[in-house]
mmCIF file with all atom_site columns, C-alpha atoms in Angstrom:
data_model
loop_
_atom_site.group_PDB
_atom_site.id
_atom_site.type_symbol
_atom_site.label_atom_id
_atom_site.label_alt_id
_atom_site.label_comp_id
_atom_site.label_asym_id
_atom_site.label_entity_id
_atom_site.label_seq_id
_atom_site.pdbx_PDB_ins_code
_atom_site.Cartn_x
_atom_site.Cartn_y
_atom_site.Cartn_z
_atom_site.occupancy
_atom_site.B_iso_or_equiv
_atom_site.pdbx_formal_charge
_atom_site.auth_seq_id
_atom_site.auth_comp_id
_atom_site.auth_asym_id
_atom_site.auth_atom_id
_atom_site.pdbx_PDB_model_num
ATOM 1   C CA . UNK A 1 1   ? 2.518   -15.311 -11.836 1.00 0.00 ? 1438 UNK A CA 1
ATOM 2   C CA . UNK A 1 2   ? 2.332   -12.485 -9.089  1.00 0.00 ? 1439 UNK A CA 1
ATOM 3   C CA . UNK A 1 3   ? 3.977   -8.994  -10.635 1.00 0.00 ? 1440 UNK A CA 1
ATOM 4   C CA . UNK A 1 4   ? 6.001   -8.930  -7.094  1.00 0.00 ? 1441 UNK A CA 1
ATOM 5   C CA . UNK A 1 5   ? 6.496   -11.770 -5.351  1.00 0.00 ? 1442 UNK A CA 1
ATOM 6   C CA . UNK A 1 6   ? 7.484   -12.360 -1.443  1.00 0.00 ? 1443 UNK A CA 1
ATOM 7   C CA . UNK A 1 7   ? 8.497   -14.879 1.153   1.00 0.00 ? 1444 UNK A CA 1
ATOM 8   C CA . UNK A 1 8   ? 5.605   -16.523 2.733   1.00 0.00 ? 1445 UNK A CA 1
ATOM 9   C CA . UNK A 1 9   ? 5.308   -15.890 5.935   1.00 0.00 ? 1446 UNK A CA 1
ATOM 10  C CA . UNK A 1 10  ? 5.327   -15.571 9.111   1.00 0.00 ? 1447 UNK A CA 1
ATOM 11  C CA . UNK A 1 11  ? 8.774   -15.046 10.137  1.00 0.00 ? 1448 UNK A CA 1
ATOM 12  C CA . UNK A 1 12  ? 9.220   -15.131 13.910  1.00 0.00 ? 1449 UNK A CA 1
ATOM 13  C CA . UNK A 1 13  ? 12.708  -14.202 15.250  1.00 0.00 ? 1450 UNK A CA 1
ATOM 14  C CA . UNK A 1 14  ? 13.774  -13.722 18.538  1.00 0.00 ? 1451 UNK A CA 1
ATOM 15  C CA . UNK A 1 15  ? 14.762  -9.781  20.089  1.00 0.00 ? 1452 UNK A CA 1
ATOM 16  C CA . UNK A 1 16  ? 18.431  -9.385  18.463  1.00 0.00 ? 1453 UNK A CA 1
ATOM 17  C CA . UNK A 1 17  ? 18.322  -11.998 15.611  1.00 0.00 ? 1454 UNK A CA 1
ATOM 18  C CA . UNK A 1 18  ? 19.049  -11.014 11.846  1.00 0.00 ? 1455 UNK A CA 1
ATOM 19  C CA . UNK A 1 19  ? 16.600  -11.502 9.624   1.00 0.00 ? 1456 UNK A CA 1
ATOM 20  C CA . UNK A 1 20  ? 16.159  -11.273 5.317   1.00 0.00 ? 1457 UNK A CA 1
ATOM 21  C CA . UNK A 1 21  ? 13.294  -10.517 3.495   1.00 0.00 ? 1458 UNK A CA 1
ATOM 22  C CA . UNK A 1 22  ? 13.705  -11.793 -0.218  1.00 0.00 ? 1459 UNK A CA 1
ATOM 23  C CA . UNK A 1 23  ? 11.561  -10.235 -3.124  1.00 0.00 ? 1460 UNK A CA 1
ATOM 24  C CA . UNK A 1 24  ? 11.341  -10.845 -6.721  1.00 0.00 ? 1461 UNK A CA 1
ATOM 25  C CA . UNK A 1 25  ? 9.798   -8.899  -9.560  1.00 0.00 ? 1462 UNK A CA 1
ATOM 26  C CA . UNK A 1 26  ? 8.363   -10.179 -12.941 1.00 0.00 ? 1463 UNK A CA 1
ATOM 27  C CA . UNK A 1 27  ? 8.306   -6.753  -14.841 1.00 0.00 ? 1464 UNK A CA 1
ATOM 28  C CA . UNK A 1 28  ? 11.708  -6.019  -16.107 1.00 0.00 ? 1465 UNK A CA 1
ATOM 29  C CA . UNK A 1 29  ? 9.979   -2.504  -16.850 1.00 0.00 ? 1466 UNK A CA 1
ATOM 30  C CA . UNK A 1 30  ? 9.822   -1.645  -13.378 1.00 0.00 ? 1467 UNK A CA 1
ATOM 31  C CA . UNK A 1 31  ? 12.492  1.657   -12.776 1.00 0.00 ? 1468 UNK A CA 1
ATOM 32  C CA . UNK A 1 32  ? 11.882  2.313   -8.563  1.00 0.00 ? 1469 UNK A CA 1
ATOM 33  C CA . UNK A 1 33  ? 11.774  -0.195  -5.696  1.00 0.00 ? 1470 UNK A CA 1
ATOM 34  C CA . UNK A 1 34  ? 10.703  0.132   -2.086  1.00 0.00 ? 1471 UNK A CA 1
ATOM 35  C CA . UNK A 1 35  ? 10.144  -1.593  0.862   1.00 0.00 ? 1472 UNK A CA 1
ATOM 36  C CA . UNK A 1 36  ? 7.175   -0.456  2.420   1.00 0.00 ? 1473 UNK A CA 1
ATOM 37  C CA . UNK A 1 37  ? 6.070   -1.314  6.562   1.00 0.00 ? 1474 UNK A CA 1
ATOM 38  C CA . UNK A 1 38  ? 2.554   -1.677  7.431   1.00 0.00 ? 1475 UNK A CA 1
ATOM 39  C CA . UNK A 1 39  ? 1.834   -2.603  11.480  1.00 0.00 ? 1476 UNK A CA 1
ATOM 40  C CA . UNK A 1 40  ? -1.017  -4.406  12.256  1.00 0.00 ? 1477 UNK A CA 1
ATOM 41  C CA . UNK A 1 41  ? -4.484  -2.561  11.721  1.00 0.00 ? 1478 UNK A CA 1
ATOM 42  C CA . UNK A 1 42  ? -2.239  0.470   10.494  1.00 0.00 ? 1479 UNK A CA 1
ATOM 43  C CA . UNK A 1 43  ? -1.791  1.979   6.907   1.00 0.00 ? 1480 UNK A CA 1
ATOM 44  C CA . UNK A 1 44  ? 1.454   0.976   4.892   1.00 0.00 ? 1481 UNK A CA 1
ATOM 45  C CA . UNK A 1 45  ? 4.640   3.177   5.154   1.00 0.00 ? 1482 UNK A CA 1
ATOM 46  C CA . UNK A 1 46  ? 7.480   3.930   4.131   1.00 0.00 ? 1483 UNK A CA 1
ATOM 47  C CA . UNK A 1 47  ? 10.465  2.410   4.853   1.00 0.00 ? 1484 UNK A CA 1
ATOM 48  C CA . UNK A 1 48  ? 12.964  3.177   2.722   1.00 0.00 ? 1485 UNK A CA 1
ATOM 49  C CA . UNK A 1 49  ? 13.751  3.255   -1.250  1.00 0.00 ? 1486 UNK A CA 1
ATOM 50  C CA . UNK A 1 50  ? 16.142  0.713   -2.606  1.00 0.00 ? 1487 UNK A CA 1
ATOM 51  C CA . UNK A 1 51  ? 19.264  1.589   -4.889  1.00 0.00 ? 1488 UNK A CA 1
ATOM 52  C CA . UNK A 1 52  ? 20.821  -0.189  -7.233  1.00 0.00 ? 1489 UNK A CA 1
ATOM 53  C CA . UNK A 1 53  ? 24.393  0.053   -5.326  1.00 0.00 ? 1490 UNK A CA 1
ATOM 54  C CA . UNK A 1 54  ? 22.487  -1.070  -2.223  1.00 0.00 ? 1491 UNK A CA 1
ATOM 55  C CA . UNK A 1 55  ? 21.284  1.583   0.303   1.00 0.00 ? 1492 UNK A CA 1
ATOM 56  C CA . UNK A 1 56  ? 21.849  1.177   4.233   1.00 0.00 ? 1493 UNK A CA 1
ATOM 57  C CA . UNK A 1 57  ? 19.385  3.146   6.990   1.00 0.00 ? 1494 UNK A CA 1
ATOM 58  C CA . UNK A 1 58  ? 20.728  2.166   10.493  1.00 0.00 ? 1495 UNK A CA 1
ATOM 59  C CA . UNK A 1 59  ? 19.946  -1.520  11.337  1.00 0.00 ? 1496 UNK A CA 1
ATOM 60  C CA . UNK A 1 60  ? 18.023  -1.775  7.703   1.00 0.00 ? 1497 UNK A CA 1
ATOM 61  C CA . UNK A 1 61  ? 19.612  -2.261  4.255   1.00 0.00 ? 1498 UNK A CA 1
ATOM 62  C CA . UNK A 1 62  ? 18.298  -2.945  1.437   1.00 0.00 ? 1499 UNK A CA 1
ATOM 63  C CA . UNK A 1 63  ? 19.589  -4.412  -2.041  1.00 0.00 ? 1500 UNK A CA 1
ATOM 64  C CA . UNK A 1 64  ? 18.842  -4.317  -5.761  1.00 0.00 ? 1501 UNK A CA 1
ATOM 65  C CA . UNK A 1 65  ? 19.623  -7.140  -8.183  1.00 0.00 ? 1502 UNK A CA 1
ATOM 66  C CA . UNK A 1 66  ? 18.476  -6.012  -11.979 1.00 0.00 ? 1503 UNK A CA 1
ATOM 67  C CA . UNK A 1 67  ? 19.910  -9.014  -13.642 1.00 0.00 ? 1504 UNK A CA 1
ATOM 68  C CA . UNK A 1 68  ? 17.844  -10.980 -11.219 1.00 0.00 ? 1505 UNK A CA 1
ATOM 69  C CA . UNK A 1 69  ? 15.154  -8.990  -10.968 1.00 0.00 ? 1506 UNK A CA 1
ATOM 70  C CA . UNK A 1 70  ? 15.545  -9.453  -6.444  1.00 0.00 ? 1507 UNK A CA 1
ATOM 71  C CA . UNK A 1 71  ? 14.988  -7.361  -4.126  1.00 0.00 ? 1508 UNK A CA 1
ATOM 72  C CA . UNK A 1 72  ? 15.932  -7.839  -0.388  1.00 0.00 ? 1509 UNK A CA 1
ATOM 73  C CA . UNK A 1 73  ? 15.983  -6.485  3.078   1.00 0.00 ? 1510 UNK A CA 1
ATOM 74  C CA . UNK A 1 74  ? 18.186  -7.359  6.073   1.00 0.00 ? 1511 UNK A CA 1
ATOM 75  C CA . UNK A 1 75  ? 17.044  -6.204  9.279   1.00 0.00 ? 1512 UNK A CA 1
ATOM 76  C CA . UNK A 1 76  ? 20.100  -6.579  12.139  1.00 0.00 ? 1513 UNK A CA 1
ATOM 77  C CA . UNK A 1 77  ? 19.705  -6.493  15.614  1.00 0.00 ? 1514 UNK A CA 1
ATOM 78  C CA . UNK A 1 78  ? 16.261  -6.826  15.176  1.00 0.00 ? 1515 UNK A CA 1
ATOM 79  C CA . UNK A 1 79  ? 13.582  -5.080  18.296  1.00 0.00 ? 1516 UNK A CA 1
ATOM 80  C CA . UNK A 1 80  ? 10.097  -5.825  18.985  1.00 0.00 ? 1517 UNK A CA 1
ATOM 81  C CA . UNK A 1 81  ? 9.669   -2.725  17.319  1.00 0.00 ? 1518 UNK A CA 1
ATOM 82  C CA . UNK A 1 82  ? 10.353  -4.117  14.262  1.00 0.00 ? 1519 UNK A CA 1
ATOM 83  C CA . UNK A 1 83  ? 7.154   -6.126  14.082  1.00 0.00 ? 1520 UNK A CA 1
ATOM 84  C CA . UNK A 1 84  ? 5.395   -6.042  10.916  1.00 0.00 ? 1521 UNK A CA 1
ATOM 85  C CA . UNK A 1 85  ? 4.307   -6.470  7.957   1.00 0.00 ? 1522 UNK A CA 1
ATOM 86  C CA . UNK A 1 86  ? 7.065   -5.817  5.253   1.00 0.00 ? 1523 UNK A CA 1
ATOM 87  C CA . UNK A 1 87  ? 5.920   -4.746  1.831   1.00 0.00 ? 1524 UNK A CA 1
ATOM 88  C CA . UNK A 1 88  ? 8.048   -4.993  -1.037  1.00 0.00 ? 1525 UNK A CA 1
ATOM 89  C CA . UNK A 1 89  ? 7.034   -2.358  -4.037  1.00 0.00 ? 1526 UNK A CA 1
ATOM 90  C CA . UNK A 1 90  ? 7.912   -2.276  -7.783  1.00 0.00 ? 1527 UNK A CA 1
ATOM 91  C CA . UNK A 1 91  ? 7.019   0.672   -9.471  1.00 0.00 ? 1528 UNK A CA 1
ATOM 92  C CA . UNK A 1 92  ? 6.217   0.098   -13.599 1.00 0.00 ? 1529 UNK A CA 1
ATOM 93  C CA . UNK A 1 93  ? 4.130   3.238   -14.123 1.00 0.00 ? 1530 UNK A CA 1
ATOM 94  C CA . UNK A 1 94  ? 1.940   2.915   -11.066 1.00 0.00 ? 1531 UNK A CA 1
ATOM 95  C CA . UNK A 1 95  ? 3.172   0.956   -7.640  1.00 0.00 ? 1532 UNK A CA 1
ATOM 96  C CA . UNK A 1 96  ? 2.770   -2.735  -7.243  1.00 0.00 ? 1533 UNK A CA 1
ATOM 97  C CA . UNK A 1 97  ? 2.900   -4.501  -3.835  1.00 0.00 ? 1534 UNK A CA 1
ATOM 98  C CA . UNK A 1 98  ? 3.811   -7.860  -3.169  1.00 0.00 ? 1535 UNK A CA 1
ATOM 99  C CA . UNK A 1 99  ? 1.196   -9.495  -0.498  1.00 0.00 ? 1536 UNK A CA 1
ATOM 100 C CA . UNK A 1 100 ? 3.621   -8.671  2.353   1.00 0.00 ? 1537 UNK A CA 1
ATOM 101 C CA . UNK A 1 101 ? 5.862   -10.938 4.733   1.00 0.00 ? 1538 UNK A CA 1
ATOM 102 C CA . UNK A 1 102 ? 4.761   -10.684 8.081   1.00 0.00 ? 1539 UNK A CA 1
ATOM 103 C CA . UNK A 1 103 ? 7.607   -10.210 11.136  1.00 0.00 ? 1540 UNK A CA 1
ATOM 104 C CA . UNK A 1 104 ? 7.288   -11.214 14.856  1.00 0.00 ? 1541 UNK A CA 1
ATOM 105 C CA . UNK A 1 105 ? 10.154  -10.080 17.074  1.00 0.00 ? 1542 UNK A CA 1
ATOM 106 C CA . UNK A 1 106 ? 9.789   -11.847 20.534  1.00 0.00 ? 1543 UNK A CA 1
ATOM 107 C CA . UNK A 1 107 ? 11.409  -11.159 23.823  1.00 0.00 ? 1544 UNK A CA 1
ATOM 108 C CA . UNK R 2 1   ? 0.677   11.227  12.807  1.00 0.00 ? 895  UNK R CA 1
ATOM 109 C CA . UNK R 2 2   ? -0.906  10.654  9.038   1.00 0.00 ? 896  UNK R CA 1
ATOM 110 C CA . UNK R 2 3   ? -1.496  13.601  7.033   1.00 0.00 ? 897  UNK R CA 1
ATOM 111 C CA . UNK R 2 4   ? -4.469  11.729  5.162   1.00 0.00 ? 898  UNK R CA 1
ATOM 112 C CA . UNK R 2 5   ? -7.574  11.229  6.875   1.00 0.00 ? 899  UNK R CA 1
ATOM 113 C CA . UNK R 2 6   ? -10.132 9.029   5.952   1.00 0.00 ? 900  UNK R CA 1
ATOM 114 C CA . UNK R 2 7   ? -13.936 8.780   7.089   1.00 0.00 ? 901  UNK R CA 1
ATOM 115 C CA . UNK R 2 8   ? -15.553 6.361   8.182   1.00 0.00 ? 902  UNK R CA 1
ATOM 116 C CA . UNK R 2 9   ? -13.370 4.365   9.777   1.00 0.00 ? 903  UNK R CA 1
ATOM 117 C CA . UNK R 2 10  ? -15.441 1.504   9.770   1.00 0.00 ? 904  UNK R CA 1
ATOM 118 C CA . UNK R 2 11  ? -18.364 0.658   7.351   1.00 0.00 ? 905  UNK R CA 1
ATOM 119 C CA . UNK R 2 12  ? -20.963 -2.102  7.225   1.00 0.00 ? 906  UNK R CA 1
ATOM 120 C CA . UNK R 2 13  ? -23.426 -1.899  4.420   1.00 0.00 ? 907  UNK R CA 1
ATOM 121 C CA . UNK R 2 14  ? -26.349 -4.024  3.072   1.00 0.00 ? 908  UNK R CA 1
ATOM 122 C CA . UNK R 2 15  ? -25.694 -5.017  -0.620  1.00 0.00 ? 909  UNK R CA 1
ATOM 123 C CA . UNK R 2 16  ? -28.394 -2.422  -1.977  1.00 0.00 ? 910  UNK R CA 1
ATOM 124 C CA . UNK R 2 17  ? -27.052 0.289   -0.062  1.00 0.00 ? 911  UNK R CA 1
ATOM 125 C CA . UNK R 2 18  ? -25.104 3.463   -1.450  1.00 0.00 ? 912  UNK R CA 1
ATOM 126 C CA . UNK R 2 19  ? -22.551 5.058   0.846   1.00 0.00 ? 913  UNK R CA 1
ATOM 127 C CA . UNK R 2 20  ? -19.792 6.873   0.353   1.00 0.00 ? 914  UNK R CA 1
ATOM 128 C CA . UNK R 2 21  ? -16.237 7.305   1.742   1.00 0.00 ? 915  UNK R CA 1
ATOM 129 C CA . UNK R 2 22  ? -14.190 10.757  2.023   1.00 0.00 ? 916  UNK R CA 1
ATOM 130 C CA . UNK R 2 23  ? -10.486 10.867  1.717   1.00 0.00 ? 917  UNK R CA 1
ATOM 131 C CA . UNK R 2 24  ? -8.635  14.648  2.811   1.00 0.00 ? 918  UNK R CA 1
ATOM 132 C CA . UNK R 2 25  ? -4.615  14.876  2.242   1.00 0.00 ? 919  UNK R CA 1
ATOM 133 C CA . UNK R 2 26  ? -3.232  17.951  4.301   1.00 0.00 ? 920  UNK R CA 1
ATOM 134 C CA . UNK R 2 27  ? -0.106  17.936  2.509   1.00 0.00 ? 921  UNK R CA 1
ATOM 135 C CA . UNK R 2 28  ? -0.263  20.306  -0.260  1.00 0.00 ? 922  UNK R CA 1
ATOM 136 C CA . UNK R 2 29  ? -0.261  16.969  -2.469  1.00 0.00 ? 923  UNK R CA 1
ATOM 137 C CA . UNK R 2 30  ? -1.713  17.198  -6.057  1.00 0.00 ? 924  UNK R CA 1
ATOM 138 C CA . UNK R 2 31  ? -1.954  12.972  -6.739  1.00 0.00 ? 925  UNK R CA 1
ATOM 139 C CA . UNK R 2 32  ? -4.545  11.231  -5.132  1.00 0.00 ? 926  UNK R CA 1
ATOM 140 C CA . UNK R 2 33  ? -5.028  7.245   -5.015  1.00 0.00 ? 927  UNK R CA 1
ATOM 141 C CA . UNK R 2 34  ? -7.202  4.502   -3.995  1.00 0.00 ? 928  UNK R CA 1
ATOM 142 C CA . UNK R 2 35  ? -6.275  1.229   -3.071  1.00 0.00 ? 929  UNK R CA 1
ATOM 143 C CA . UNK R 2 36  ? -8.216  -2.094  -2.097  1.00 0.00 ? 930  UNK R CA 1
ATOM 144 C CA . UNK R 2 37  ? -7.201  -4.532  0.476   1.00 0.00 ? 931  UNK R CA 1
ATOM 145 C CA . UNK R 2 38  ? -8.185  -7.763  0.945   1.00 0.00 ? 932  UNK R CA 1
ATOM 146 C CA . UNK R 2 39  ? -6.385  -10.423 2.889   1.00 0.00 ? 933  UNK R CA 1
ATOM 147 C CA . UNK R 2 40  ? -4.290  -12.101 2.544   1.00 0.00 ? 934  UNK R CA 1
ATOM 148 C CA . UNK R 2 41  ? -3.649  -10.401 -0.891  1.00 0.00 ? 935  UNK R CA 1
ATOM 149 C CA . UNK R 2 42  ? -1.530  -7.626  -2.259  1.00 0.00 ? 936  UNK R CA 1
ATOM 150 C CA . UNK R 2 43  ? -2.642  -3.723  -2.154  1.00 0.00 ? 937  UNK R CA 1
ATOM 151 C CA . UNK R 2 44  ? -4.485  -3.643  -5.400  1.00 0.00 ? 938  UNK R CA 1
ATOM 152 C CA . UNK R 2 45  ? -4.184  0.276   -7.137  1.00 0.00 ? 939  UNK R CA 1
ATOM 153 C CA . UNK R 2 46  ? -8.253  1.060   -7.923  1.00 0.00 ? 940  UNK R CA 1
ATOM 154 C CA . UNK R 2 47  ? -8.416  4.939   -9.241  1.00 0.00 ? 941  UNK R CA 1
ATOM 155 C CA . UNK R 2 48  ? -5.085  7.505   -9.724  1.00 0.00 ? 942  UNK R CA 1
ATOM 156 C CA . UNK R 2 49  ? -6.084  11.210  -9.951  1.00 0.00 ? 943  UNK R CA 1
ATOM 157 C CA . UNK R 2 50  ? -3.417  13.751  -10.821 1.00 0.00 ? 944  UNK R CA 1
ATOM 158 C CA . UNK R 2 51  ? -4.503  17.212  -10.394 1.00 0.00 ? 945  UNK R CA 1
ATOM 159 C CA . UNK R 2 52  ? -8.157  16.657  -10.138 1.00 0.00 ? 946  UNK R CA 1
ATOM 160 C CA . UNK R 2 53  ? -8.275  14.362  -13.188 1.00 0.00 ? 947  UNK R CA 1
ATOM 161 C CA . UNK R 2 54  ? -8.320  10.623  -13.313 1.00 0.00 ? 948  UNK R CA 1
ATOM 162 C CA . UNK R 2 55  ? -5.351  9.165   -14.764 1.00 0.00 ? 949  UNK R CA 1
ATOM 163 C CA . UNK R 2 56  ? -5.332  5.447   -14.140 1.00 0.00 ? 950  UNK R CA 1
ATOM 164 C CA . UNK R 2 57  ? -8.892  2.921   -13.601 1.00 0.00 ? 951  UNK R CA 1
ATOM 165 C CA . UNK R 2 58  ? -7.294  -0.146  -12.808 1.00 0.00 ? 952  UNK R CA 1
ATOM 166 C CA . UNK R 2 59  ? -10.826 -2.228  -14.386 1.00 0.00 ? 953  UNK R CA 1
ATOM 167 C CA . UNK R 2 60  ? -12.685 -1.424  -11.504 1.00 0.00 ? 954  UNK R CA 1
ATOM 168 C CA . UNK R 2 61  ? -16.599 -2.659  -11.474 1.00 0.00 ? 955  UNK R CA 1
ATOM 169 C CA . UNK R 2 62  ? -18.483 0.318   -11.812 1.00 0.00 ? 956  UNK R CA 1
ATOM 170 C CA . UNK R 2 63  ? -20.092 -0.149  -8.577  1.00 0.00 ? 957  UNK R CA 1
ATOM 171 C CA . UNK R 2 64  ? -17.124 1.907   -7.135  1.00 0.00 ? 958  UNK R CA 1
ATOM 172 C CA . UNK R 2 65  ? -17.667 5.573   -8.799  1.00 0.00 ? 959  UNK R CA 1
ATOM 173 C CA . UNK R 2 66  ? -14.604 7.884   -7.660  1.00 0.00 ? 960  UNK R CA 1
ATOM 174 C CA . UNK R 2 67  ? -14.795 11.828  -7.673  1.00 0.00 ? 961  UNK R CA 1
ATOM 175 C CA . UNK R 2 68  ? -11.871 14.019  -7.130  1.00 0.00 ? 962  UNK R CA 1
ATOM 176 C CA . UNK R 2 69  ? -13.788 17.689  -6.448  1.00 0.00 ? 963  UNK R CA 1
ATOM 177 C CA . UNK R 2 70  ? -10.410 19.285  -5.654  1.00 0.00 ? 964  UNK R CA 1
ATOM 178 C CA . UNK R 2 71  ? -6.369  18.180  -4.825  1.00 0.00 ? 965  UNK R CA 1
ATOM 179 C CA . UNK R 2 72  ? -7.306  17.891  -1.391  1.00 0.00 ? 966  UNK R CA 1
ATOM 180 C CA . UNK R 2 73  ? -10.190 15.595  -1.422  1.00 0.00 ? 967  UNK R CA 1
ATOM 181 C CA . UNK R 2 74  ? -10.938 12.160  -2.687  1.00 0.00 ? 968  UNK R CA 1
ATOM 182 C CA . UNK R 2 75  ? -14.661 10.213  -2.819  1.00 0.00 ? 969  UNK R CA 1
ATOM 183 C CA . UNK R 2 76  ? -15.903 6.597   -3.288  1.00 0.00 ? 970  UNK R CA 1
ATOM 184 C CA . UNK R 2 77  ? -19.015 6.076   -3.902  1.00 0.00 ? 971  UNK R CA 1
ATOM 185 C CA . UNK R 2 78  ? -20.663 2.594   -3.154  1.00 0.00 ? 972  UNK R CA 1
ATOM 186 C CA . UNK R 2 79  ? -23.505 1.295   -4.551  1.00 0.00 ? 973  UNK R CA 1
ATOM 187 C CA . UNK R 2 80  ? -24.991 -2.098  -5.286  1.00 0.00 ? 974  UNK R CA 1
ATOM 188 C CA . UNK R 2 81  ? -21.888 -3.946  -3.796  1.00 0.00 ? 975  UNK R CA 1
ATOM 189 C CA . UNK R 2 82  ? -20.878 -7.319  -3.113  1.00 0.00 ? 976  UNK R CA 1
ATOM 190 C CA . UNK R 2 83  ? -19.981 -9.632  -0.115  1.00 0.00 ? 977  UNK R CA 1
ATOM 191 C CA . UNK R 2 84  ? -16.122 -9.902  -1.714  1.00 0.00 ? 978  UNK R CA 1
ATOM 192 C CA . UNK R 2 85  ? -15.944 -6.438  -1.986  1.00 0.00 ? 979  UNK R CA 1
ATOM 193 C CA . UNK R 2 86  ? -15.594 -6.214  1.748   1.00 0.00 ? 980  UNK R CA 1
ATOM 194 C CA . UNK R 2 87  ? -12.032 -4.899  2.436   1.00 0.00 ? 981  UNK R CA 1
ATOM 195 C CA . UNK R 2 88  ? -9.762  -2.371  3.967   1.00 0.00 ? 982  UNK R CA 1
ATOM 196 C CA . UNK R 2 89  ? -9.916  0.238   1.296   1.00 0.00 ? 983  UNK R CA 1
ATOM 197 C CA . UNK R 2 90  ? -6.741  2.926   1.747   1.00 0.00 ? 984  UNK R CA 1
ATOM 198 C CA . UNK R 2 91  ? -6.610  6.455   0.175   1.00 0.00 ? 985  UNK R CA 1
ATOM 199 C CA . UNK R 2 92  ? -3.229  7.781   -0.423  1.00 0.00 ? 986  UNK R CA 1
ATOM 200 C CA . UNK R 2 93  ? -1.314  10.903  -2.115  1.00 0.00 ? 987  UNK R CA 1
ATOM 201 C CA . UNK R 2 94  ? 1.539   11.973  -3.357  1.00 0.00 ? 988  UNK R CA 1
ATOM 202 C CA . UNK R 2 95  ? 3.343   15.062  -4.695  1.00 0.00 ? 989  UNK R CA 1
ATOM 203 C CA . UNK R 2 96  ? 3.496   14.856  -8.758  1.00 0.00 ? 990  UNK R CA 1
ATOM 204 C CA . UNK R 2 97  ? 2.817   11.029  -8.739  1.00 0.00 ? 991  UNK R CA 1
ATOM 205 C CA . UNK R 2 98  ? 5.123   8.976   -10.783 1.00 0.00 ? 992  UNK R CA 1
ATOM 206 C CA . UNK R 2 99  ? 7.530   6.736   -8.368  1.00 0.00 ? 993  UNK R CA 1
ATOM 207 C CA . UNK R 2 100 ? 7.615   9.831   -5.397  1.00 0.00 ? 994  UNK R CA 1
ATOM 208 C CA . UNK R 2 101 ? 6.426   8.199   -1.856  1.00 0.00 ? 995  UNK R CA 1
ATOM 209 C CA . UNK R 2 102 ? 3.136   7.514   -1.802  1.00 0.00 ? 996  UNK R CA 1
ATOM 210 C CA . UNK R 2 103 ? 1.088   8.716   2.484   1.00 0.00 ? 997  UNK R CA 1
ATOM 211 C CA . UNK R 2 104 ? -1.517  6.478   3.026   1.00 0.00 ? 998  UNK R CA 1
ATOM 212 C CA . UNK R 2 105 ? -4.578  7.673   5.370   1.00 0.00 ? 999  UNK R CA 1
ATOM 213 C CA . UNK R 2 106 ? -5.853  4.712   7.678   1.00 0.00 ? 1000 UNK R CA 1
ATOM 214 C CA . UNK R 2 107 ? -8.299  3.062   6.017   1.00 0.00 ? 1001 UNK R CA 1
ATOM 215 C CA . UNK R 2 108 ? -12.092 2.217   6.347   1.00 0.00 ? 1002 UNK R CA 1
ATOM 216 C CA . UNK R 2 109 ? -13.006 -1.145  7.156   1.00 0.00 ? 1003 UNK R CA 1
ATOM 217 C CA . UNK R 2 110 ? -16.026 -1.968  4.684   1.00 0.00 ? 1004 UNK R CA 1
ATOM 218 C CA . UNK R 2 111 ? -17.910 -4.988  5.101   1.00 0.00 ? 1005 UNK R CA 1
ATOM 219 C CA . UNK R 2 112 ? -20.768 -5.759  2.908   1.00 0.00 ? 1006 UNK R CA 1
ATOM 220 C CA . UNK R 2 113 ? -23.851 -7.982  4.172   1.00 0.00 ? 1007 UNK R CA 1
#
C-alpha cells in the first residue's frame, strides 16, 4: 500500500470550474501535511500547509481529517494558471509524496 | 526565481561512466536533500544532510555516493549506473529540517545508456 495515496489522474476542468483533490495517508505517525505544486518540467513547490481546523489561501483551501487519515484540496474559480501537478505530502520524520494528480484548466 | 541551483541540467551517461552532479542553496539553509524522480512515481527521499552530516540513507545502491563539503553545497556522485536509474533527480534544502518547507532546485535530467 502507497504511504500517501492520490486521485489518479488527469483531471481536466474547464477556466472557472471547482475542482477537489482527495488524499489519504497510511502512517497514523505522520504530524505535518502539505500540498505541494509542481508545473510541468519545473521543481515541486509549495503550496500551502494544511491544518487540522482547515486552512483557506484565496481560491485554495485545504482540509485535515485525522480520524480518517484524508487530506484534501479545493481549488474555486479555477485559471489556467492553476495547471499542474498537485502533490500531496505527509511528513513522519522525513516528507513523503504521493505520485501527484495532474490538473488541466482549459479556456 | 529558485534559490537552489543545480548543475547539469541535463545528463546522459554510458553505464560505466562516473559523473557527478552539484547542488548550491543560497539561502543560508543548513539541511540539504536529495530526491529521485521517476515517472509516473512519487518523489522518493535518497540522502538527508543536516549541518554537513548525513542523517537519513533511504537504502540507496551504493552506486549513488553523496558528499556534503559544506551547508551550502550538495554532490552525487555516479558511477556504474543503471538504465532504471535514469530520472529527474531534485536537490532541495531547508532551514533546521524536520517538517519546515522544503526549496527544491530544478533538477538534472539523467539518462543512463
Amino acid at each position: 500500500r502507497k504511504e500517501v495515496e492520490q486521485d489518479p489522474g488527469p483531471f481536466n476542468v474547464p477556466e472557472g470550474a471547482t475542482v477537489a483533490f482527495n488524499c489519504t495517508y497510511s502512517n497514523s505517525a505522520s504530524q505535518s501535511f502539505f500540498w505541494y505544486r509542481q508545473d510541468c518540467r519545473k521543481e515541486p513547490k509549495l503550496l500551502m500547509s494544511v491544518y487540522s481546523s482547515g486552512n483557506e489561501d484565496g481560491r485554495f483551501t485545504a482540509q485535515l481529517n485525522r480520524a480518517s487519515q484524508y487530506i484534501s484540496l479545493l481549488i474555486r474559480d479555477s485559471k489556467l494558471s492553476d495547471s499542474a501537478t498537485y502533490l500531496c505530502v505527509a511528513w513522519a520524520g522525513k516528507l513523503i509524496f504521493g505520485q501527484g494528480t495532474e490538473l488541466s484548466v482549459k479556456p | 526565481e529558485t534559490g537552489v541551483t543545480q548543475t547539469p541540467r541535463h545528463l546522459v551517461m554510458g553505464m560505466t561512466n562516473k559523473k557527478s552532479l552539484k547542488c548550491e542553496q543560497h539561502l543560508g539553509h543548513n539541511a540539504m536533500y536529495w530526491y529521485k524522480q521517476s515517472a509516473k512515481k512519487p518523489l522518493e527521499l535518497m540522502f538527508v544532510y543536516s549541518l554537513e552530516e548525513r542523517v537519513e540513507n533511504n537504502s540507496v545502491p551504493s552506486r549513488f555516493s553523496p558528499e556534503c563539503p559544506n551547508s551550502s553545497h550538495l554532490f552525487l556522485h555516479l558511477h556504474t549506473l543503471q538504465p532504471e536509474d535514469s530520472a529527474l533527480y531534485l536537490c532541495a534544502s531547508s532551514q533546521d529540517g524536520g517538517d519546515n518547507e522544503q526549496f527544491f532546485g530544478p533538477g538534472t535530467r539523467l539518462t543512463v545508456l
